[in-house]
Tab-separated table of C-alpha atoms and ligand atoms in Angstrom:
chain	number	residue	atom	x	y	z
J	1	MET	CA	4.006	-18.907	13.146
J	2	ARG	CA	3.200	-15.489	12.260
J	3	LEU	CA	4.022	-14.668	8.401
J	4	GLU	CA	4.735	-10.793	7.481
J	5	LEU	CA	4.974	-9.368	4.262
J	6	ARG	CA	5.741	-5.357	4.838
J	7	GLU	CA	5.520	-3.608	1.768
J	8	LEU	CA	5.882	-6.115	-0.859
J	9	THR	CA	6.565	-5.404	-4.803
J	10	LYS	CA	7.227	-7.608	-6.911
J	11	THR	CA	7.653	-6.209	-11.027
J	12	PHE	CA	7.799	-8.499	-13.902
J	13	GLY	CA	10.081	-6.791	-16.646
J	14	PRO	CA	11.211	-3.509	-17.237
J	15	GLY	CA	8.181	-4.272	-19.935
J	16	ALA	CA	5.606	-4.179	-17.335
J	17	ALA	CA	2.863	-2.152	-17.389
J	18	ALA	CA	2.260	-2.642	-13.417
J	19	ALA	CA	3.150	-4.158	-10.678
J	20	ALA	CA	2.495	-7.110	-10.616
J	21	VAL	CA	1.944	-7.769	-6.345
J	22	ASN	CA	2.515	-3.268	-5.167
J	23	ARG	CA	3.406	-2.726	-1.799
J	24	LEU	CA	1.150	-5.532	-0.115
J	25	THR	CA	1.477	-5.238	3.514
J	26	LEU	CA	-0.209	-8.139	5.776
J	27	ALA	CA	0.133	-10.303	8.310
J	28	VAL	CA	-1.182	-14.310	9.676
J	29	GLY	CA	-1.462	-14.535	13.193
J	30	ALA	CA	0.303	-18.197	14.332
J	31	GLY	CA	-1.869	-21.177	14.366
J	32	SER	CA	-4.298	-19.012	12.022
J	33	ILE	CA	-5.296	-20.118	8.104
J	34	GLY	CA	-5.438	-15.835	6.271
J	35	CYS	CA	-6.854	-16.258	2.746
J	36	LEU	CA	-5.977	-14.347	-0.996
J	37	LEU	CA	-9.097	-13.593	-3.065
J	38	GLY	CA	-9.218	-11.784	-6.079
J	39	PRO	CA	-9.920	-11.980	-9.901
J	40	SER	CA	-7.091	-13.378	-12.165
J	41	GLY	CA	-3.864	-11.756	-13.110
J	42	SER	CA	-4.561	-9.767	-9.529
J	43	GLY	CA	-1.232	-11.012	-8.372
J	44	LYS	CA	-2.029	-13.540	-6.098
J	45	THR	CA	-0.358	-16.221	-7.323
J	46	THR	CA	2.642	-14.517	-7.005
J	47	VAL	CA	2.866	-12.911	-3.497
J	48	LEU	CA	2.451	-16.936	-3.124
J	49	ARG	CA	6.126	-17.648	-4.669
J	50	CYS	CA	7.906	-14.460	-2.846
J	51	ILE	CA	6.430	-16.167	0.187
J	52	ALA	CA	7.421	-19.866	-1.145
J	53	GLY	CA	10.992	-17.790	-2.308
J	54	PHE	CA	10.779	-19.128	-6.069
J	55	GLU	CA	10.363	-14.999	-6.838
J	56	ARG	CA	12.652	-12.588	-6.128
J	57	PRO	CA	10.643	-10.061	-4.953
J	58	ASP	CA	12.018	-5.725	-5.851
J	59	SER	CA	11.665	-4.708	-2.492
J	60	GLY	CA	9.966	-4.863	0.669
J	61	GLU	CA	10.567	-7.818	3.395
J	62	ILE	CA	8.203	-10.864	4.355
J	63	LEU	CA	9.125	-12.871	8.377
J	64	ALA	CA	8.575	-15.671	9.580
J	65	GLY	CA	7.862	-16.146	13.500
J	66	GLY	CA	10.194	-13.028	13.069
J	67	GLU	CA	12.451	-14.120	11.234
J	68	ARG	CA	13.231	-12.870	7.844
J	69	LEU	CA	13.516	-14.744	4.908
J	70	SER	CA	13.357	-12.171	2.000
J	71	GLY	CA	15.026	-8.149	2.247
J	72	PRO	CA	16.582	-5.665	1.186
J	73	ASP	CA	20.043	-7.413	2.056
J	74	CYS	CA	18.566	-11.064	3.276
J	75	TRP	CA	17.558	-13.489	0.304
J	76	VAL	CA	16.524	-17.660	2.439
J	77	PRO	CA	16.531	-19.704	-0.048
J	78	PRO	CA	13.448	-21.132	-0.766
J	79	GLU	CA	14.745	-24.278	0.192
J	80	ARG	CA	15.816	-23.287	3.744
J	81	ARG	CA	11.979	-21.561	4.301
J	82	ARG	CA	10.251	-24.760	5.727
J	83	ILE	CA	7.290	-24.035	4.054
J	84	GLY	CA	4.498	-26.736	2.459
J	85	MET	CA	2.703	-25.747	-0.446
J	86	VAL	CA	-0.002	-27.183	-2.199
J	87	PHE	CA	-1.087	-26.363	-5.588
J	88	GLN	CA	-4.089	-27.317	-7.896
J	89	ASP	CA	-2.459	-29.919	-9.824
J	90	TYR	CA	-2.086	-31.981	-6.416
J	91	ALA	CA	2.217	-32.741	-8.542
J	92	LEU	CA	1.916	-36.367	-7.103
J	93	PHE	CA	4.943	-38.813	-7.950
J	94	PRO	CA	3.406	-41.105	-9.535
J	95	HIS	CA	5.386	-44.397	-8.821
J	96	LEU	CA	4.837	-44.166	-4.996
J	97	ASP	CA	1.740	-44.729	-3.310
J	98	ALA	CA	0.015	-42.663	-0.713
J	99	LEU	CA	2.455	-43.786	2.107
J	100	ALA	CA	5.525	-42.629	0.209
J	101	ASN	CA	4.314	-39.174	-1.042
J	102	VAL	CA	3.699	-38.267	2.534
J	103	ALA	CA	6.646	-39.728	2.695
J	104	PHE	CA	8.360	-38.268	1.309
J	105	GLY	CA	10.333	-35.203	2.398
J	106	LEU	CA	10.803	-36.704	5.368
J	107	ARG	CA	14.475	-36.163	7.480
J	108	GLU	CA	13.685	-38.065	10.300
J	109	ALA	CA	16.192	-40.601	10.340
J	110	ASP	CA	15.068	-44.637	10.895
J	111	ALA	CA	12.151	-45.302	8.281
J	112	GLY	CA	9.896	-47.153	11.205
J	113	SER	CA	9.394	-42.969	12.259
J	114	ARG	CA	9.001	-41.402	8.606
J	115	ARG	CA	6.551	-44.099	8.273
J	116	ARG	CA	4.443	-43.533	11.332
J	117	ARG	CA	4.825	-39.356	10.451
J	118	ALA	CA	3.033	-40.230	7.493
J	119	LEU	CA	0.756	-43.015	8.229
J	120	GLU	CA	-0.320	-39.643	10.593
J	121	MET	CA	-0.677	-37.636	8.550
J	122	LEU	CA	-3.099	-39.848	6.728
J	123	ALA	CA	-5.270	-40.744	9.138
J	124	LEU	CA	-5.933	-36.540	9.954
J	125	VAL	CA	-6.971	-36.404	5.857
J	126	GLY	CA	-8.813	-39.440	6.989
J	127	LEU	CA	-7.106	-41.271	4.481
J	128	GLU	CA	-5.104	-44.269	6.716
J	129	GLU	CA	-6.780	-46.693	4.442
J	130	GLN	CA	-5.687	-45.928	1.054
J	131	ALA	CA	-1.952	-45.339	2.728
J	132	GLN	CA	-1.030	-48.008	-0.278
J	133	LYS	CA	-2.955	-47.077	-3.419
J	134	LEU	CA	-1.057	-45.013	-6.118
J	135	PRO	CA	-2.722	-41.848	-6.930
J	136	HIS	CA	-4.264	-42.908	-10.165
J	137	GLU	CA	-6.500	-45.137	-8.039
J	138	LEU	CA	-7.493	-42.211	-5.636
J	139	SER	CA	-10.561	-39.405	-6.728
J	140	GLY	CA	-8.766	-36.061	-6.743
J	141	GLY	CA	-10.209	-34.491	-3.791
J	142	GLN	CA	-8.324	-38.186	-2.154
J	143	GLN	CA	-5.501	-36.741	-4.193
J	144	GLN	CA	-5.723	-33.726	-3.215
J	145	ARG	CA	-5.816	-34.800	0.516
J	146	VAL	CA	-2.975	-36.522	0.051
J	147	ALA	CA	-0.782	-33.335	-1.417
J	148	LEU	CA	-2.141	-32.402	1.783
J	149	ALA	CA	-0.939	-34.964	4.172
J	150	ARG	CA	2.279	-34.624	2.675
J	151	ALA	CA	3.049	-30.787	2.574
J	152	LEU	CA	1.879	-30.959	6.362
J	153	ALA	CA	4.222	-33.739	6.671
J	154	PRO	CA	7.562	-32.401	7.946
J	155	HIS	CA	6.237	-29.393	10.421
J	156	PRO	CA	6.671	-26.658	7.882
J	157	ARG	CA	6.366	-23.679	9.519
J	158	LEU	CA	3.614	-22.086	7.605
J	159	VAL	CA	1.773	-23.745	4.581
J	160	LEU	CA	0.477	-22.058	1.458
J	161	LEU	CA	-2.185	-24.144	-0.268
J	162	ASP	CA	-2.645	-22.086	-4.672
J	163	GLU	CA	-6.543	-22.957	-5.500
J	164	PRO	CA	-6.131	-26.431	-3.997
J	165	PHE	CA	-9.596	-27.360	-5.354
J	166	SER	CA	-10.252	-25.402	-8.516
J	167	ASN	CA	-9.868	-28.593	-10.506
J	168	LEU	CA	-12.636	-30.651	-8.040
J	169	ASP	CA	-16.099	-30.452	-8.876
J	170	ALA	CA	-18.523	-28.055	-7.164
J	171	GLU	CA	-19.951	-31.204	-4.698
J	172	VAL	CA	-16.489	-32.497	-3.812
J	173	ARG	CA	-14.814	-28.733	-2.810
J	174	MET	CA	-17.102	-27.254	-0.380
J	175	GLU	CA	-16.717	-31.067	1.803
J	176	LEU	CA	-13.041	-30.260	1.235
J	177	ALA	CA	-12.945	-26.928	2.195
J	178	GLN	CA	-14.251	-28.136	5.440
J	179	GLN	CA	-11.387	-31.676	5.942
J	180	VAL	CA	-8.774	-29.023	4.675
J	181	ARG	CA	-9.215	-26.580	7.306
J	182	ALA	CA	-10.116	-29.019	10.508
J	183	ALA	CA	-6.612	-31.004	9.321
J	184	LEU	CA	-4.834	-26.821	9.759
J	185	LYS	CA	-5.854	-26.335	12.411
J	186	ALA	CA	-5.441	-30.502	14.128
J	187	GLU	CA	-1.717	-29.957	13.284
J	188	GLY	CA	-2.444	-25.913	13.929
J	189	ALA	CA	-0.535	-25.522	10.750
J	190	THR	CA	-0.456	-21.524	9.601
J	191	ALA	CA	-1.783	-21.161	6.657
J	192	LEU	CA	-2.173	-18.755	3.203
J	193	LEU	CA	-4.405	-19.914	0.415
J	194	VAL	CA	-4.987	-18.612	-2.728
J	195	THR	CA	-8.268	-18.161	-4.529
J	196	HIS	CA	-10.789	-16.745	-6.946
J	197	ASP	CA	-13.699	-18.470	-5.433
J	198	GLN	CA	-15.216	-16.048	-2.345
J	199	ARG	CA	-16.772	-19.230	-1.272
J	200	GLU	CA	-13.917	-21.378	-0.549
J	201	ALA	CA	-12.341	-18.383	0.885
J	202	PHE	CA	-15.287	-18.102	3.236
J	203	ALA	CA	-15.115	-21.676	4.348
J	204	ILE	CA	-11.043	-22.429	4.685
J	205	CYS	CA	-10.836	-19.372	6.004
J	206	ASP	CA	-10.106	-16.927	9.460
J	207	GLU	CA	-9.025	-13.818	7.940
J	208	ILE	CA	-9.522	-12.821	4.300
J	209	GLY	CA	-6.990	-9.832	1.647
J	210	VAL	CA	-9.596	-8.427	-1.293
J	211	MET	CA	-6.532	-8.147	-4.169
J	212	ARG	CA	-6.908	-6.168	-7.191
J	213	ASP	CA	-4.341	-5.663	-9.632
J	214	GLY	CA	-2.055	-5.882	-6.729
J	215	ARG	CA	-3.102	-3.967	-4.227
J	216	LEU	CA	-4.587	-5.314	-1.151
J	217	GLU	CA	-8.114	-3.297	-1.324
J	218	GLN	CA	-9.234	-5.758	2.922
J	219	TRP	CA	-7.611	-7.653	5.204
J	220	ASP	CA	-10.663	-8.776	7.416
J	221	THR	CA	-12.641	-11.349	8.957
J	222	PRO	CA	-15.300	-12.413	6.032
J	223	TRP	CA	-18.020	-11.646	8.587
J	224	THR	CA	-16.573	-7.727	8.213
J	225	LEU	CA	-15.716	-7.779	4.308
J	226	TYR	CA	-18.979	-9.100	3.344
J	227	HIS	CA	-21.498	-6.629	5.921
J	228	SER	CA	-18.818	-4.092	6.300
J	229	PRO	CA	-16.668	-4.049	2.309
J	230	ALA	CA	-14.553	-0.614	2.507
J	231	THR	CA	-14.989	-0.574	-1.050
J	232	ARG	CA	-16.831	-0.959	-3.901
J	233	PHE	CA	-15.145	-3.160	-5.846
J	234	VAL	CA	-14.878	-5.473	-1.900
J	235	ALA	CA	-18.118	-5.316	-1.908
J	236	ASP	CA	-19.127	-6.581	-5.891
J	237	PHE	CA	-16.558	-9.296	-6.137
J	238	VAL	CA	-17.755	-10.334	-2.361
J	239	GLY	CA	-21.303	-11.891	-1.680
J	240	GLU	CA	-24.300	-11.420	-3.992
J	241	GLY	CA	-25.986	-7.541	-3.502
J	242	THR	CA	-26.861	-3.876	-5.984
J	243	PHE	CA	-26.403	-0.772	-5.108
J	244	ILE	CA	-29.853	1.587	-4.675
J	245	GLU	CA	-29.443	5.521	-4.492
J	246	GLY	CA	-30.158	7.473	-1.168
J	247	THR	CA	-29.367	10.459	0.559
J	248	VAL	CA	-27.995	11.452	3.969
J	249	ILE	CA	-30.438	12.817	6.040
J	250	GLY	CA	-28.551	12.092	9.283
J	251	PRO	CA	-26.418	10.861	11.603
J	252	GLY	CA	-27.532	6.488	10.417
J	253	ARG	CA	-30.591	7.978	8.172
J	254	VAL	CA	-30.651	7.381	4.169
J	255	GLN	CA	-33.972	8.488	2.309
J	256	THR	CA	-34.416	5.986	-0.744
J	257	GLU	CA	-36.819	5.309	-2.288
J	258	LEU	CA	-37.661	2.163	0.007
J	259	GLY	CA	-37.991	5.131	2.518
J	260	VAL	CA	-35.848	5.689	5.311
J	261	ILE	CA	-33.580	3.052	6.079
J	262	GLU	CA	-31.878	2.934	9.069
J	263	GLY	CA	-28.609	1.750	10.340
J	264	GLN	CA	-24.789	1.891	11.055
J	265	LEU	CA	-23.449	3.909	8.517
J	266	THR	CA	-19.942	2.185	8.023
J	267	VAL	CA	-18.594	5.760	7.293
J	268	GLU	CA	-20.744	8.947	8.246
J	269	ARG	CA	-21.697	11.350	5.470
J	270	PRO	CA	-22.730	13.671	6.009
J	271	ALA	CA	-26.358	15.653	5.720
J	272	GLY	CA	-27.494	16.242	1.315
J	273	ALA	CA	-24.761	13.642	0.765
J	274	GLN	CA	-25.554	11.396	-2.542
J	275	VAL	CA	-25.148	7.751	-1.709
J	276	ASP	CA	-24.957	4.439	-3.059
J	277	LEU	CA	-26.323	2.438	-0.376
J	278	LEU	CA	-25.235	-1.754	-1.080
J	279	LEU	CA	-28.119	-3.822	-0.905
J	280	ARG	CA	-27.653	-7.793	0.423
J	281	PRO	CA	-30.217	-10.371	-0.224
J	282	ASP	CA	-30.644	-11.512	2.835
J	283	ASP	CA	-31.413	-7.416	3.924
J	284	VAL	CA	-34.649	-8.064	1.687
J	285	ILE	CA	-37.244	-9.970	3.047
J	286	HIS	CA	-40.209	-10.751	1.592
J	287	ASP	CA	-43.010	-10.214	3.222
J	288	ASP	CA	-46.813	-10.921	2.043
J	289	ALA	CA	-48.485	-7.888	4.865
J	290	SER	CA	-45.629	-5.069	3.631
J	291	ALA	CA	-47.095	-2.010	1.411
J	292	LEU	CA	-43.464	-1.885	0.286
J	293	ARG	CA	-44.140	-3.462	-3.991
J	294	ALA	CA	-41.530	-5.172	-5.643
J	295	GLU	CA	-41.793	-6.955	-9.225
J	296	VAL	CA	-40.739	-10.248	-9.769
J	297	VAL	CA	-38.224	-10.661	-12.569
J	298	GLU	CA	-36.524	-13.318	-12.492
J	299	ARG	CA	-36.143	-16.520	-9.961
J	300	MET	CA	-33.748	-18.681	-9.241
J	301	PHE	CA	-35.010	-21.855	-7.154
J	302	ARG	CA	-32.035	-23.026	-5.422
J	303	GLY	CA	-33.923	-25.471	-2.820
J	304	ALA	CA	-34.766	-24.731	0.359
J	305	GLU	CA	-35.106	-20.945	-1.042
J	306	PHE	CA	-36.145	-19.174	-4.201
J	307	ARG	CA	-33.170	-16.164	-4.883
J	308	TYR	CA	-36.047	-13.307	-6.306
J	309	LYS	CA	-33.979	-10.227	-9.030
J	310	LEU	CA	-36.781	-7.960	-8.077
J	311	ARG	CA	-37.129	-4.060	-9.783
J	312	LEU	CA	-37.731	-1.279	-7.146
J	313	PRO	CA	-40.530	1.383	-8.511
J	314	SER	CA	-37.782	3.076	-10.127
J	315	GLY	CA	-36.341	0.663	-11.792
J	316	ALA	CA	-33.516	0.028	-9.482
J	317	THR	CA	-32.606	-3.825	-8.851
J	318	ALA	CA	-32.765	-5.233	-5.745
J	319	LEU	CA	-32.375	-9.576	-4.878
J	320	SER	CA	-33.607	-11.824	-2.387
J	321	PHE	CA	-33.406	-14.759	-0.591
J	322	VAL	CA	-37.174	-15.956	0.060
J	323	PRO	CA	-38.129	-19.629	1.623
J	324	SER	CA	-39.502	-21.849	-1.500
J	325	HIS	CA	-42.489	-22.050	-0.019
J	326	HIS	CA	-43.388	-18.699	-0.821
J	327	ASP	CA	-43.107	-19.477	-5.076
J	328	HIS	CA	-43.917	-15.845	-7.237
J	329	ALA	CA	-44.101	-15.950	-10.853
J	330	ILE	CA	-41.930	-13.807	-12.744
J	331	GLY	CA	-44.239	-10.911	-12.778
J	332	GLU	CA	-46.101	-10.483	-10.033
J	333	ARG	CA	-45.606	-8.399	-7.094
J	334	ILE	CA	-44.818	-9.088	-3.615
J	335	GLY	CA	-44.599	-6.966	-1.003
J	336	ILE	CA	-41.033	-6.370	0.851
J	337	ARG	CA	-39.418	-4.835	4.227
J	338	LEU	CA	-35.993	-4.225	4.456
J	339	ASP	CA	-33.662	-4.917	7.585
J	340	THR	CA	-30.283	-3.776	7.415
J	341	GLN	CA	-28.497	-2.864	10.873
J	342	HIS	CA	-25.161	-2.217	8.853
J	343	LEU	CA	-25.548	0.329	5.796
J	344	VAL	CA	-22.808	0.282	3.491
J	345	GLY	CA	-22.992	3.312	0.852
J	346	PHE	CA	-20.784	5.271	-1.169
J	347	PRO	CA	-19.897	8.255	-2.354
J	348	ARG	CA	-22.725	8.022	-5.853
J	349	GLU	CA	-21.161	7.711	-9.145
A	401	LIG	P1	-3.367	-14.501	-10.258
A	401	LIG	O1	-2.801	-16.028	-9.178
A	401	LIG	O2	-4.077	-13.742	-8.904
A	401	LIG	O3	-4.029	-14.396	-11.017
A	401	LIG	P2	-1.163	-13.584	-11.118
A	401	LIG	O4	0.784	-13.382	-9.820
A	401	LIG	O5	-0.589	-15.186	-11.461
A	401	LIG	O6	-1.878	-13.456	-10.928
A	401	LIG	O7	-0.041	-12.958	-11.826
A	401	LIG	C1	-0.437	-11.238	-11.768
A	401	LIG	C2	0.481	-10.713	-13.375
A	401	LIG	O8	1.315	-11.011	-12.870
A	401	LIG	C3	-0.717	-10.522	-14.229
A	401	LIG	O9	-0.887	-9.698	-14.895
A	401	LIG	C4	0.393	-11.714	-14.388
A	401	LIG	O10	0.527	-12.055	-15.804
A	401	LIG	C5	1.823	-11.140	-14.864
A	401	LIG	N1	2.837	-12.511	-14.334
A	401	LIG	C6	2.754	-13.179	-13.872
A	401	LIG	N2	4.233	-14.323	-13.695
A	401	LIG	C7	4.534	-13.927	-14.629
A	401	LIG	C8	5.759	-13.819	-15.608
A	401	LIG	N3	6.720	-15.483	-14.491
A	401	LIG	N4	6.447	-13.288	-16.014
A	401	LIG	C9	5.700	-12.009	-16.636
A	401	LIG	N5	4.831	-11.524	-15.764
A	401	LIG	C10	4.101	-12.420	-14.773
A	402	LIG	MG1	-3.274	-17.414	-9.401
């Protein structure tokens, strides 16, 4: 069911210097998984709490499937919003087994249908074998899957997830992220996930909004956020990269110390404009045959590849992912060439 926020604003207390959520407008399509990505304190949890009905917004509207949940003259209490929630601390009932935890909120009249639905949801998250286990007999990742099954079981019109993986090991996280996405899609759920971890956001979500100080900087697909960040903040926060200085010399042409770089500029600038050009590690290709040389100043072995930090002649740095059979020492000067399709340039700061 489509979720819409219109100019949502929430300020805590009269003494607050700035609004925790500031005129936030966004829409998550029915069956789609949206994400709010941003640093700690940017207002993500406050948005979710407003949608769930745990906070009352100062102004703005919240709509689900066209129905107003919150607005200037309207307020649906949390228990009538039909929203499923998953938090970072699982919040399972410790004395109930997995099955009873999932069945807890179900309203089906007879025990048989409640049990069937709960088992169906446990199967969806791959835990049908663990139905009789108590929460403390399950791993953190398994507990979080029970929490998701419980949130999905009553057919909520919307599922909200607040940093659901932040208590889990890095290895468990990415795999669980895939399972969570698959379960949400299998149920056709509309969901909004909150995280400060870009890898999680990319793994799960169809669309991502980057938040900063209560405002939305950009709402786009992961691919567009990465390749065409609308602001310098988004460029820095999403993915890795560095900036090099350039001068626009014509449409889609920028003169830099690495030569003339060609590609589509996300925002056209007039000739002569000074820009800082974003270079992603995958734009910088190591090529022994290239006359362009850069010095290795840092190397990080990541298994299949190295991530080299390179110093360019001007002293600017660039990052490059290089297959790990190209094993170069710090101080070595290696050949590079650029492969950029999308030029992202911001006015020189
Ligand atoms: P995030 O989830 O992105 O870390 P939050 O939504 O929790 O951010 O917080 C946004 C801002 O609102 C922060 O400055 C935080 O200190 C403030 N805030 C959140 N909840 C409350 C509250 N109950 N009372 C006062 N200030 C709050
Ligand atoms: Mg939070």
